GROMACS .gro file of C-alpha atoms in nm:
model
  401
    1MET     CA    1   6.124  -4.746  -0.451
    2HIS     CA    2   5.941  -4.479  -0.648
    3ALA     CA    3   5.602  -4.378  -0.515
    4ASN     CA    4   5.314  -4.510  -0.725
    5PRO     CA    5   4.983  -4.324  -0.688
    6LEU     CA    6   4.791  -4.642  -0.780
    7SER     CA    7   4.910  -4.801  -0.457
    8LEU     CA    8   4.690  -4.558  -0.264
    9PHE     CA    9   4.382  -4.750  -0.377
   10TRP     CA   10   4.483  -5.087  -0.230
   11GLU     CA   11   4.580  -5.064   0.136
   12GLY     CA   12   4.857  -5.304   0.236
   13PHE     CA   13   4.968  -5.369  -0.124
   14THR     CA   14   5.185  -5.205  -0.388
   15VAL     CA   15   5.184  -5.237  -0.765
   16GLU     CA   16   5.430  -5.491  -0.896
   17SER     CA   17   5.353  -5.469  -1.269
   18SER     CA   18   5.076  -5.407  -1.519
   19THR     CA   19   4.975  -5.566  -1.849
   20GLN     CA   20   4.730  -5.457  -2.115
   21LEU     CA   21   4.517  -5.766  -2.187
   22ASP     CA   22   4.331  -5.615  -2.482
   23ALA     CA   23   4.211  -5.279  -2.610
   24GLN     CA   24   3.967  -5.244  -2.319
   25SER     CA   25   4.123  -5.444  -2.034
   26LEU     CA   26   4.416  -5.380  -1.803
   27LEU     CA   27   4.567  -5.623  -1.550
   28ILE     CA   28   4.756  -5.491  -1.246
   29ARG     CA   29   4.960  -5.732  -1.035
   30LEU     CA   30   4.991  -5.640  -0.669
   31GLN     CA   31   5.239  -5.749  -0.405
   32PRO     CA   32   5.222  -5.716  -0.025
   33ALA     CA   33   5.367  -5.392   0.108
   34GLN     CA   34   5.689  -5.451   0.301
   35ASP     CA   35   5.585  -5.221   0.584
   36SER     CA   36   5.243  -5.382   0.638
   37LEU     CA   37   5.160  -5.707   0.822
   38PRO     CA   38   4.858  -5.917   0.723
   39CYS     CA   39   4.563  -5.925   0.964
   40CYS     CA   40   4.366  -6.231   1.071
   41SER     CA   41   4.013  -6.225   0.930
   42GLY     CA   42   3.884  -6.364   1.260
   43CYS     CA   43   4.028  -6.132   1.526
   44HIS     CA   44   4.175  -5.866   1.291
   45GLN     CA   45   4.506  -5.881   1.475
   46PRO     CA   46   4.828  -5.845   1.269
   47THR     CA   47   5.059  -6.144   1.248
   48SER     CA   48   5.383  -6.225   1.069
   49ALA     CA   49   5.323  -6.602   1.044
   50ILE     CA   50   5.224  -6.688   0.685
   51HIS     CA   51   5.082  -7.035   0.618
   52ASP     CA   52   5.051  -7.013   0.238
   53THR     CA   53   4.959  -6.770  -0.043
   54THR     CA   54   4.711  -6.795  -0.332
   55ILE     CA   55   4.659  -6.557  -0.623
   56ARG     CA   56   4.308  -6.419  -0.660
   57ARG     CA   57   4.197  -6.226  -0.968
   58ALA     CA   58   3.943  -5.956  -0.882
   59ARG     CA   59   3.754  -5.695  -1.081
   60GLU     CA   60   3.818  -5.332  -0.983
   61ARG     CA   61   3.628  -5.020  -1.087
   62ASP     CA   62   3.705  -4.907  -1.441
   63LEU     CA   63   4.011  -4.688  -1.485
   64LEU     CA   64   3.963  -4.432  -1.763
   65GLN     CA   65   3.863  -4.638  -2.068
   66TYR     CA   66   3.994  -4.967  -1.926
   67ARG     CA   67   3.821  -5.247  -1.743
   68LEU     CA   68   4.057  -5.306  -1.458
   69TRP     CA   69   4.157  -5.646  -1.318
   70LEU     CA   70   4.379  -5.712  -1.018
   71GLU     CA   71   4.595  -6.011  -0.933
   72VAL     CA   72   4.609  -6.012  -0.555
   73PRO     CA   73   4.833  -6.246  -0.349
   74VAL     CA   74   4.596  -6.347  -0.069
   75ARG     CA   75   4.777  -6.497   0.228
   76ARG     CA   76   4.656  -6.749   0.483
   77VAL     CA   77   4.801  -6.664   0.820
   78ARG     CA   78   4.865  -6.875   1.129
   79CYS     CA   79   4.691  -6.676   1.398
   80ALA     CA   80   4.781  -6.766   1.756
   81ALA     CA   81   4.419  -6.709   1.863
   82CYS     CA   82   4.218  -6.829   1.562
   83GLY     CA   83   4.445  -7.078   1.387
   84PRO     CA   84   4.487  -7.076   1.007
   85ARG     CA   85   4.273  -6.798   0.861
   86VAL     CA   86   4.263  -6.606   0.533
   87GLU     CA   87   4.394  -6.255   0.586
   88HIS     CA   88   4.155  -5.964   0.614
   89ILE     CA   89   4.177  -5.727   0.318
   90ARG     CA   90   3.954  -5.427   0.378
   91TRP     CA   91   3.903  -5.339   0.011
   92LEU     CA   92   3.849  -5.704  -0.096
   93PRO     CA   93   3.575  -5.836   0.134
   94GLY     CA   94   3.531  -6.205   0.208
   95ARG     CA   95   3.596  -6.435  -0.084
   96GLN     CA   96   3.468  -6.185  -0.338
   97ARG     CA   97   3.598  -6.157  -0.693
   98LEU     CA   98   3.496  -5.792  -0.691
   99THR     CA   99   3.660  -5.518  -0.487
  100ALA     CA  100   3.458  -5.316  -0.236
  101ALA     CA  101   3.481  -5.013  -0.467
  102MET     CA  102   3.342  -5.216  -0.757
  103ILE     CA  103   3.055  -5.349  -0.545
  104HIS     CA  104   2.974  -4.996  -0.430
  105TRP     CA  105   2.976  -4.877  -0.791
  106VAL     CA  106   2.735  -5.155  -0.893
  107GLU     CA  107   2.505  -5.064  -0.602
  108SER     CA  108   2.504  -4.700  -0.710
  109LEU     CA  109   2.423  -4.778  -1.074
  110VAL     CA  110   2.152  -5.033  -1.002
  111ARG     CA  111   1.957  -4.769  -0.809
  112LEU     CA  112   1.923  -4.581  -1.139
  113MET     CA  113   1.917  -4.854  -1.403
  114PRO     CA  114   1.783  -5.208  -1.446
  115ALA     CA  115   2.025  -5.486  -1.346
  116GLN     CA  116   2.046  -5.604  -1.707
  117HIS     CA  117   2.167  -5.263  -1.826
  118VAL     CA  118   2.423  -5.239  -1.546
  119ALA     CA  119   2.551  -5.585  -1.634
  120GLN     CA  120   2.594  -5.487  -1.999
  121LEU     CA  121   2.760  -5.157  -1.909
  122LEU     CA  122   3.016  -5.311  -1.673
  123GLY     CA  123   3.068  -5.642  -1.848
  124LEU     CA  124   2.935  -5.847  -1.556
  125HIS     CA  125   2.693  -6.138  -1.549
  126TRP     CA  126   2.331  -6.048  -1.474
  127HIS     CA  127   2.326  -6.285  -1.176
  128THR     CA  128   2.630  -6.109  -1.027
  129VAL     CA  129   2.462  -5.769  -1.047
  130LYS     CA  130   2.135  -5.911  -0.915
  131ALA     CA  131   2.310  -6.078  -0.618
  132ILE     CA  132   2.486  -5.752  -0.526
  133ASP     CA  133   2.162  -5.554  -0.549
  134GLN     CA  134   1.966  -5.813  -0.354
  135GLN     CA  135   2.221  -5.805  -0.072
  136ARG     CA  136   2.197  -5.424  -0.070
  137LEU     CA  137   1.819  -5.438  -0.051
  138GLN     CA  138   1.823  -5.692   0.231
  139ARG     CA  139   2.062  -5.464   0.418
  140ASP     CA  140   1.883  -5.136   0.350
  141VAL     CA  141   1.510  -5.223   0.361
  142ALA     CA  142   1.390  -5.128   0.708
  143GLU     CA  143   1.194  -5.380   0.912
  144PRO     CA  144   0.847  -5.236   0.990
  145ASP     CA  145   0.768  -5.145   1.349
  146LYS     CA  146   0.482  -5.385   1.422
  147ARG     CA  147   0.395  -5.210   1.746
  148ARG     CA  148   0.265  -4.906   1.556
  149ILE     CA  149   0.058  -5.085   1.291
  150ARG     CA  150  -0.313  -5.011   1.334
  151ARG     CA  151  -0.468  -4.983   0.988
  152LEU     CA  152  -0.391  -5.178   0.672
  153ILE     CA  153  -0.459  -5.147   0.300
  154MET     CA  154  -0.457  -5.463   0.085
  155ASP     CA  155  -0.472  -5.490  -0.293
  156GLU     CA  156  -0.344  -5.700  -0.579
  157PHE     CA  157  -0.144  -5.637  -0.895
  158ALA     CA  158  -0.062  -5.844  -1.201
  159LEU     CA  159   0.272  -6.025  -1.188
  160PHE     CA  160   0.264  -6.165  -1.541
  161LYS     CA  161   0.019  -6.210  -1.822
  162GLY     CA  162  -0.211  -6.504  -1.779
  163HIS     CA  163  -0.392  -6.404  -1.458
  164ARG     CA  164  -0.099  -6.441  -1.223
  165TYR     CA  165  -0.126  -6.194  -0.938
  166ALA     CA  166   0.051  -6.082  -0.623
  167THR     CA  167  -0.095  -5.925  -0.310
  168VAL     CA  168   0.060  -5.618  -0.148
  169VAL     CA  169  -0.014  -5.487   0.203
  170ILE     CA  170   0.078  -5.140   0.329
  171ASP     CA  171   0.048  -4.952   0.654
  172ALA     CA  172  -0.233  -4.702   0.593
  173ASP     CA  173  -0.073  -4.443   0.821
  174THR     CA  174   0.291  -4.453   0.707
  175GLN     CA  175   0.231  -4.590   0.352
  176GLN     CA  176   0.517  -4.835   0.404
  177VAL     CA  177   0.492  -5.162   0.213
  178LEU     CA  178   0.476  -5.426   0.484
  179TRP     CA  179   0.450  -5.742   0.278
  180VAL     CA  180   0.427  -5.867  -0.079
  181GLY     CA  181   0.335  -6.224  -0.172
  182GLU     CA  182   0.246  -6.418  -0.483
  183GLY     CA  183  -0.122  -6.503  -0.528
  184ARG     CA  184  -0.449  -6.354  -0.403
  185SER     CA  185  -0.616  -6.648  -0.231
  186ARG     CA  186  -0.661  -6.705   0.142
  187ALA     CA  187  -0.366  -6.943   0.147
  188ALA     CA  188  -0.153  -6.687  -0.039
  189VAL     CA  189  -0.207  -6.408   0.217
  190ARG     CA  190  -0.194  -6.632   0.526
  191PRO     CA  191   0.188  -6.594   0.560
  192PHE     CA  192   0.137  -6.220   0.607
  193PHE     CA  193  -0.075  -6.272   0.918
  194ALA     CA  194   0.172  -6.533   1.041
  195TRP     CA  195   0.443  -6.267   1.003
  196LEU     CA  196   0.231  -6.013   1.191
  197GLY     CA  197   0.180  -6.252   1.482
  198PRO     CA  198  -0.117  -6.274   1.720
  199GLU     CA  199  -0.021  -5.963   1.919
  200THR     CA  200  -0.005  -5.733   1.616
  201CYS     CA  201  -0.316  -5.892   1.462
  202GLY     CA  202  -0.498  -5.810   1.785
  203GLN     CA  203  -0.425  -5.438   1.750
  204ILE     CA  204  -0.545  -5.399   1.387
  205GLU     CA  205  -0.848  -5.167   1.379
  206ALA     CA  206  -0.942  -5.155   1.009
  207VAL     CA  207  -0.838  -5.301   0.674
  208ALA     CA  208  -0.925  -5.138   0.340
  209MET     CA  209  -0.961  -5.356   0.031
  210ASP     CA  210  -1.172  -5.419  -0.276
  211MET     CA  211  -1.458  -5.670  -0.264
  212ASN     CA  212  -1.226  -5.971  -0.247
  213THR     CA  213  -1.398  -6.241  -0.042
  214ALA     CA  214  -1.074  -6.434   0.014
  215LEU     CA  215  -0.899  -6.137   0.174
  216ASP     CA  216  -1.210  -6.049   0.372
  217LEU     CA  217  -1.241  -6.397   0.524
  218GLU     CA  218  -0.872  -6.416   0.610
  219VAL     CA  219  -0.883  -6.077   0.784
  220GLN     CA  220  -1.189  -6.184   0.984
  221HIS     CA  221  -1.015  -6.508   1.085
  222HIS     CA  222  -0.692  -6.350   1.211
  223CYS     CA  223  -0.821  -6.005   1.317
  224PRO     CA  224  -1.183  -6.061   1.427
  225GLN     CA  225  -1.200  -5.718   1.590
  226ALA     CA  226  -1.087  -5.534   1.273
  227ARG     CA  227  -1.339  -5.357   1.049
  228VAL     CA  228  -1.318  -5.433   0.678
  229VAL     CA  229  -1.359  -5.118   0.466
  230TYR     CA  230  -1.452  -5.160   0.102
  231ASP     CA  231  -1.307  -4.913  -0.143
  232LEU     CA  232  -1.537  -4.670  -0.324
  233PHE     CA  233  -1.352  -4.690  -0.655
  234HIS     CA  234  -1.374  -5.070  -0.682
  235VAL     CA  235  -1.744  -5.088  -0.593
  236VAL     CA  236  -1.844  -4.810  -0.832
  237ALA     CA  237  -1.622  -4.953  -1.107
  238LYS     CA  238  -1.789  -5.290  -1.055
  239PHE     CA  239  -2.130  -5.122  -1.081
  240GLY     CA  240  -2.016  -4.965  -1.408
  241ARG     CA  241  -1.901  -5.297  -1.556
  242GLU     CA  242  -2.186  -5.515  -1.434
  243VAL     CA  243  -2.481  -5.275  -1.445
  244ILE     CA  244  -2.429  -4.974  -1.670
  245ASP     CA  245  -2.251  -5.176  -1.940
  246ARG     CA  246  -2.522  -5.443  -1.930
  247VAL     CA  247  -2.805  -5.186  -1.947
  248ARG     CA  248  -2.627  -5.004  -2.230
  249VAL     CA  249  -2.591  -5.325  -2.434
  250ASP     CA  250  -2.954  -5.425  -2.368
  251GLN     CA  251  -3.075  -5.083  -2.479
  252ALA     CA  252  -2.861  -5.095  -2.793
  253ASN     CA  253  -3.007  -5.437  -2.880
  254GLN     CA  254  -3.358  -5.299  -2.847
  255LEU     CA  255  -3.276  -5.020  -3.095
  256ARG     CA  256  -3.191  -5.237  -3.395
  257HIS     CA  257  -3.469  -5.070  -3.592
  258ASP     CA  258  -3.319  -4.723  -3.524
  259ARG     CA  259  -2.959  -4.740  -3.643
  260PRO     CA  260  -2.852  -4.380  -3.548
  261ALA     CA  261  -2.992  -4.417  -3.195
  262ARG     CA  262  -2.837  -4.764  -3.159
  263THR     CA  263  -2.495  -4.630  -3.266
  264LEU     CA  264  -2.523  -4.343  -3.018
  265VAL     CA  265  -2.596  -4.582  -2.729
  266LYS     CA  266  -2.325  -4.832  -2.828
  267ARG     CA  267  -2.060  -4.559  -2.840
  268SER     CA  268  -2.155  -4.401  -2.509
  269ARG     CA  269  -1.962  -4.636  -2.280
  270TRP     CA  270  -1.694  -4.391  -2.166
  271LEU     CA  271  -1.943  -4.107  -2.131
  272LEU     CA  272  -2.141  -4.320  -1.887
  273LEU     CA  273  -1.846  -4.458  -1.692
  274ARG     CA  274  -1.640  -4.139  -1.646
  275ASN     CA  275  -1.706  -3.901  -1.362
  276ARG     CA  276  -1.923  -3.612  -1.474
  277SER     CA  277  -1.666  -3.365  -1.333
  278HIS     CA  278  -1.403  -3.504  -1.571
  279LEU     CA  279  -1.608  -3.446  -1.885
  280LYS     CA  280  -1.551  -3.154  -2.119
  281ASP     CA  281  -1.842  -2.921  -2.195
  282ASP     CA  282  -1.930  -3.089  -2.525
  283GLN     CA  283  -1.905  -3.436  -2.366
  284ALA     CA  284  -2.128  -3.330  -2.076
  285LEU     CA  285  -2.386  -3.202  -2.326
  286LYS     CA  286  -2.381  -3.534  -2.518
  287LEU     CA  287  -2.424  -3.723  -2.191
  288GLU     CA  288  -2.721  -3.509  -2.092
  289GLU     CA  289  -2.887  -3.563  -2.431
  290LEU     CA  290  -2.829  -3.939  -2.409
  291LEU     CA  291  -2.975  -3.969  -2.060
  292GLN     CA  292  -3.279  -3.757  -2.150
  293ALA     CA  293  -3.347  -3.982  -2.448
  294ASN     CA  294  -3.305  -4.315  -2.265
  295GLN     CA  295  -3.484  -4.367  -1.934
  296PRO     CA  296  -3.316  -4.699  -1.832
  297LEU     CA  297  -2.970  -4.548  -1.882
  298MET     CA  298  -3.080  -4.243  -1.684
  299THR     CA  299  -3.196  -4.467  -1.397
  300ALA     CA  300  -2.873  -4.670  -1.390
  301TYR     CA  301  -2.659  -4.356  -1.409
  302LEU     CA  302  -2.841  -4.182  -1.123
  303LEU     CA  303  -2.817  -4.497  -0.909
  304LYS     CA  304  -2.440  -4.497  -0.968
  305ASP     CA  305  -2.414  -4.137  -0.848
  306GLN     CA  306  -2.631  -4.205  -0.545
  307LEU     CA  307  -2.429  -4.518  -0.458
  308LYS     CA  308  -2.120  -4.299  -0.418
  309GLU     CA  309  -2.293  -4.100  -0.144
  310LEU     CA  310  -2.269  -4.399   0.091
  311TRP     CA  311  -1.895  -4.332   0.129
  312TYR     CA  312  -1.945  -3.966   0.221
  313ALA     CA  313  -2.192  -4.017   0.505
  314PRO     CA  314  -2.096  -3.830   0.825
  315SER     CA  315  -2.180  -4.129   1.048
  316GLU     CA  316  -2.247  -4.500   1.028
  317ALA     CA  317  -2.614  -4.444   1.111
  318GLU     CA  318  -2.649  -4.201   0.820
  319ALA     CA  319  -2.460  -4.440   0.590
  320ARG     CA  320  -2.701  -4.720   0.684
  321ARG     CA  321  -3.000  -4.494   0.616
  322ARG     CA  322  -2.857  -4.403   0.274
  323TRP     CA  323  -2.803  -4.770   0.200
  324ARG     CA  324  -3.164  -4.860   0.277
  325GLU     CA  325  -3.282  -4.574   0.055
  326TRP     CA  326  -3.051  -4.678  -0.229
  327LEU     CA  327  -3.152  -5.043  -0.201
  328GLN     CA  328  -3.521  -4.950  -0.220
  329LEU     CA  329  -3.460  -4.741  -0.533
  330ALA     CA  330  -3.249  -5.016  -0.691
  331MET     CA  331  -3.509  -5.288  -0.631
  332SER     CA  332  -3.786  -5.066  -0.770
  333SER     CA  333  -3.588  -4.966  -1.081
  334GLY     CA  334  -3.724  -5.248  -1.294
  335LEU     CA  335  -3.375  -5.325  -1.429
  336ALA     CA  336  -3.258  -5.684  -1.386
  337PRO     CA  337  -2.881  -5.600  -1.379
  338VAL     CA  338  -2.950  -5.349  -1.098
  339HIS     CA  339  -3.148  -5.608  -0.901
  340GLN     CA  340  -2.868  -5.865  -0.929
  341PHE     CA  341  -2.599  -5.618  -0.828
  342ALA     CA  342  -2.800  -5.489  -0.531
  343ARG     CA  343  -2.861  -5.841  -0.399
  344ARG     CA  344  -2.490  -5.926  -0.422
  345LEU     CA  345  -2.391  -5.596  -0.261
  346THR     CA  346  -2.612  -5.668   0.041
  347SER     CA  347  -2.354  -5.909   0.185
  348TYR     CA  348  -2.085  -5.638   0.166
  349VAL     CA  349  -2.285  -5.358   0.330
  350ASP     CA  350  -2.100  -5.362   0.664
  351GLY     CA  351  -1.770  -5.296   0.484
  352ILE     CA  352  -1.925  -5.003   0.296
  353ILE     CA  353  -2.082  -4.852   0.607
  354ALA     CA  354  -1.750  -4.885   0.795
  355SER     CA  355  -1.607  -4.619   0.563
  356ALA     CA  356  -1.810  -4.359   0.754
  357ARG     CA  357  -1.591  -4.425   1.058
  358TYR     CA  358  -1.263  -4.519   0.889
  359ARG     CA  359  -1.192  -4.280   0.603
  360MET     CA  360  -0.976  -4.527   0.416
  361ASN     CA  361  -0.944  -4.628   0.053
  362THR     CA  362  -0.702  -4.809  -0.174
  363SER     CA  363  -0.624  -4.507  -0.395
  364VAL     CA  364  -0.276  -4.474  -0.240
  365LEU     CA  365  -0.209  -4.835  -0.323
  366GLU     CA  366  -0.342  -4.790  -0.675
  367GLY     CA  367  -0.082  -4.516  -0.724
  368MET     CA  368   0.183  -4.751  -0.588
  369ASN     CA  369   0.068  -5.018  -0.832
  370ASN     CA  370   0.140  -4.778  -1.119
  371LYS     CA  371   0.496  -4.734  -0.992
  372ILE     CA  372   0.527  -5.111  -0.953
  373LYS     CA  373   0.433  -5.145  -1.321
  374VAL     CA  374   0.708  -4.895  -1.408
  375LEU     CA  375   0.962  -5.097  -1.207
  376LYS     CA  376   0.854  -5.410  -1.393
  377ARG     CA  377   0.869  -5.247  -1.736
  378MET     CA  378   1.212  -5.094  -1.673
  379ALA     CA  379   1.354  -5.437  -1.593
  380TYR     CA  380   1.158  -5.610  -1.871
  381GLY     CA  381   1.011  -5.828  -1.594
  382TYR     CA  382   1.182  -6.008  -1.305
  383ARG     CA  383   1.298  -6.369  -1.302
  384ASP     CA  384   1.303  -6.384  -0.922
  385ASN     CA  385   0.988  -6.282  -0.732
  386ASP     CA  386   1.173  -6.245  -0.401
  387TYR     CA  387   1.408  -5.994  -0.566
  388PHE     CA  388   1.115  -5.810  -0.726
  389PHE     CA  389   0.928  -5.791  -0.395
  390LEU     CA  390   1.239  -5.650  -0.225
  391LYS     CA  391   1.257  -5.381  -0.496
  392ILE     CA  392   0.894  -5.291  -0.421
  393LYS     CA  393   0.962  -5.262  -0.047
  394ALA     CA  394   1.266  -5.044  -0.115
  395ALA     CA  395   1.062  -4.818  -0.346
  396PHE     CA  396   0.803  -4.754  -0.071
  397PRO     CA  397   0.986  -4.722   0.263
  398GLY     CA  398   0.702  -4.518   0.412
  399LYS     CA  399   0.693  -4.173   0.559
  400VAL     CA  400   0.790  -4.063   0.908
  401ARG     CA  401   0.488  -4.005   1.127
   0.00000   0.00000   0.00000
C-alpha cells in the first residue's frame, strides 16, 4: 500500500477514497488501519471483538479551499470488562459530528470574532458555534477563591433597551468578575449571596456601590458587619441631574424677558456638569462669567465642588465634620432643589463617610461596563444571557495578587 500523507491526521484510520461533492466541498472516506485495534471508550483497552459498525459523517478543518467532510466507520466493540461500547477515537471525541481539530479551530476563532461571524465563515450553524464556545468558557473560566474575598464592588449595566438591567459583582482587590445576574432588585442579587455562603459573607468588610437602596438592604441583610461605600461619581452625577439642572432651568425660566441671558443659561448645561479641570481655557472663562452673573448657579456649583471633598477626608471624623458643614450650607442656600437633595442624602451619609476608611469606588467597574458594551455590540446582542454572562467572566479573569 502506498503511503498517504492524509492518513497522518486520523490516527487508527487510512484513506480509502475521496470525492469532490461540489466546488467547495470534499468528502474523504476512511477505513480502519489494519495494524491498529479499536479501543474501548470505557477502559481504553484495545480489543479485537467487533460487535457492529456504523458510518458517521464528521466535519474536519478546511483543507486548502475545500470544506472537508469525513466518512468514518465507527465500531462498537465487545469489551470483556465494559461490555458493548463504542470505540474510542482520539480525534473524534464522544458522539461529535466535528473532529477535535475542527472544534479547536472554532474555539480559536470565536476568541477573536463573534459566534455569528465564525458560523458564517465556517458554514456551521450559530447554535453549534455557540455550544462549542460555551463549553470552552465553562472549562476555562476559573472559579473564584472565596476564602480571599474581602471587598466587593457592585454595579448594574443595561442588558437591552427598555430598562432591562443586569447586576455585576467583582472582587475589589483582584478585579475578577465574581457573579453576573439579570435584574437589579433585592431578589435579583440574592442568588449571589447564596453562592457566597454564610462563611464568605461573614468575612466581607466593605461593598462599594451607587445609591441603590435594593443592593444596600441586601448587603446589610447578608453581611451585617460589612460597610457600604457609596461612589463619588454617582452621588455627584445625581447632584448634577437633580440640583444643578433644576436650578439652571428655573433660572432660565426667570429670564424670559432677557433673551440673550436666557439662552446663555439654557446652553450652559455641560459647562456646569463637567469637571473644571477638564474645561479648555475659553470654556473655563465662559463658566466664570456665567457664575459671576448668576448667584443661584454659583451657589449650586460651589456646593457640588464642596460635596466632593467628603470623599477625600483623611478620617471618618473629618468626613463627618465636612458633612455637617456641607449640610448647613445646603440648608441655608435658599434653593429648594438643594434642600430636597440634602434631605435625601442624609439617609446615605454613613456610606459616604465610610469612604474615608475604605478607599473604594466603582470606576473600575464603570470601565468594565464599557468593555461589556463592546462585547454586546460585536455580537449584535446575545440570545442567551447565561452565555453572555460567561463571556463577561472570561473577559475579566482578575489579576494575580
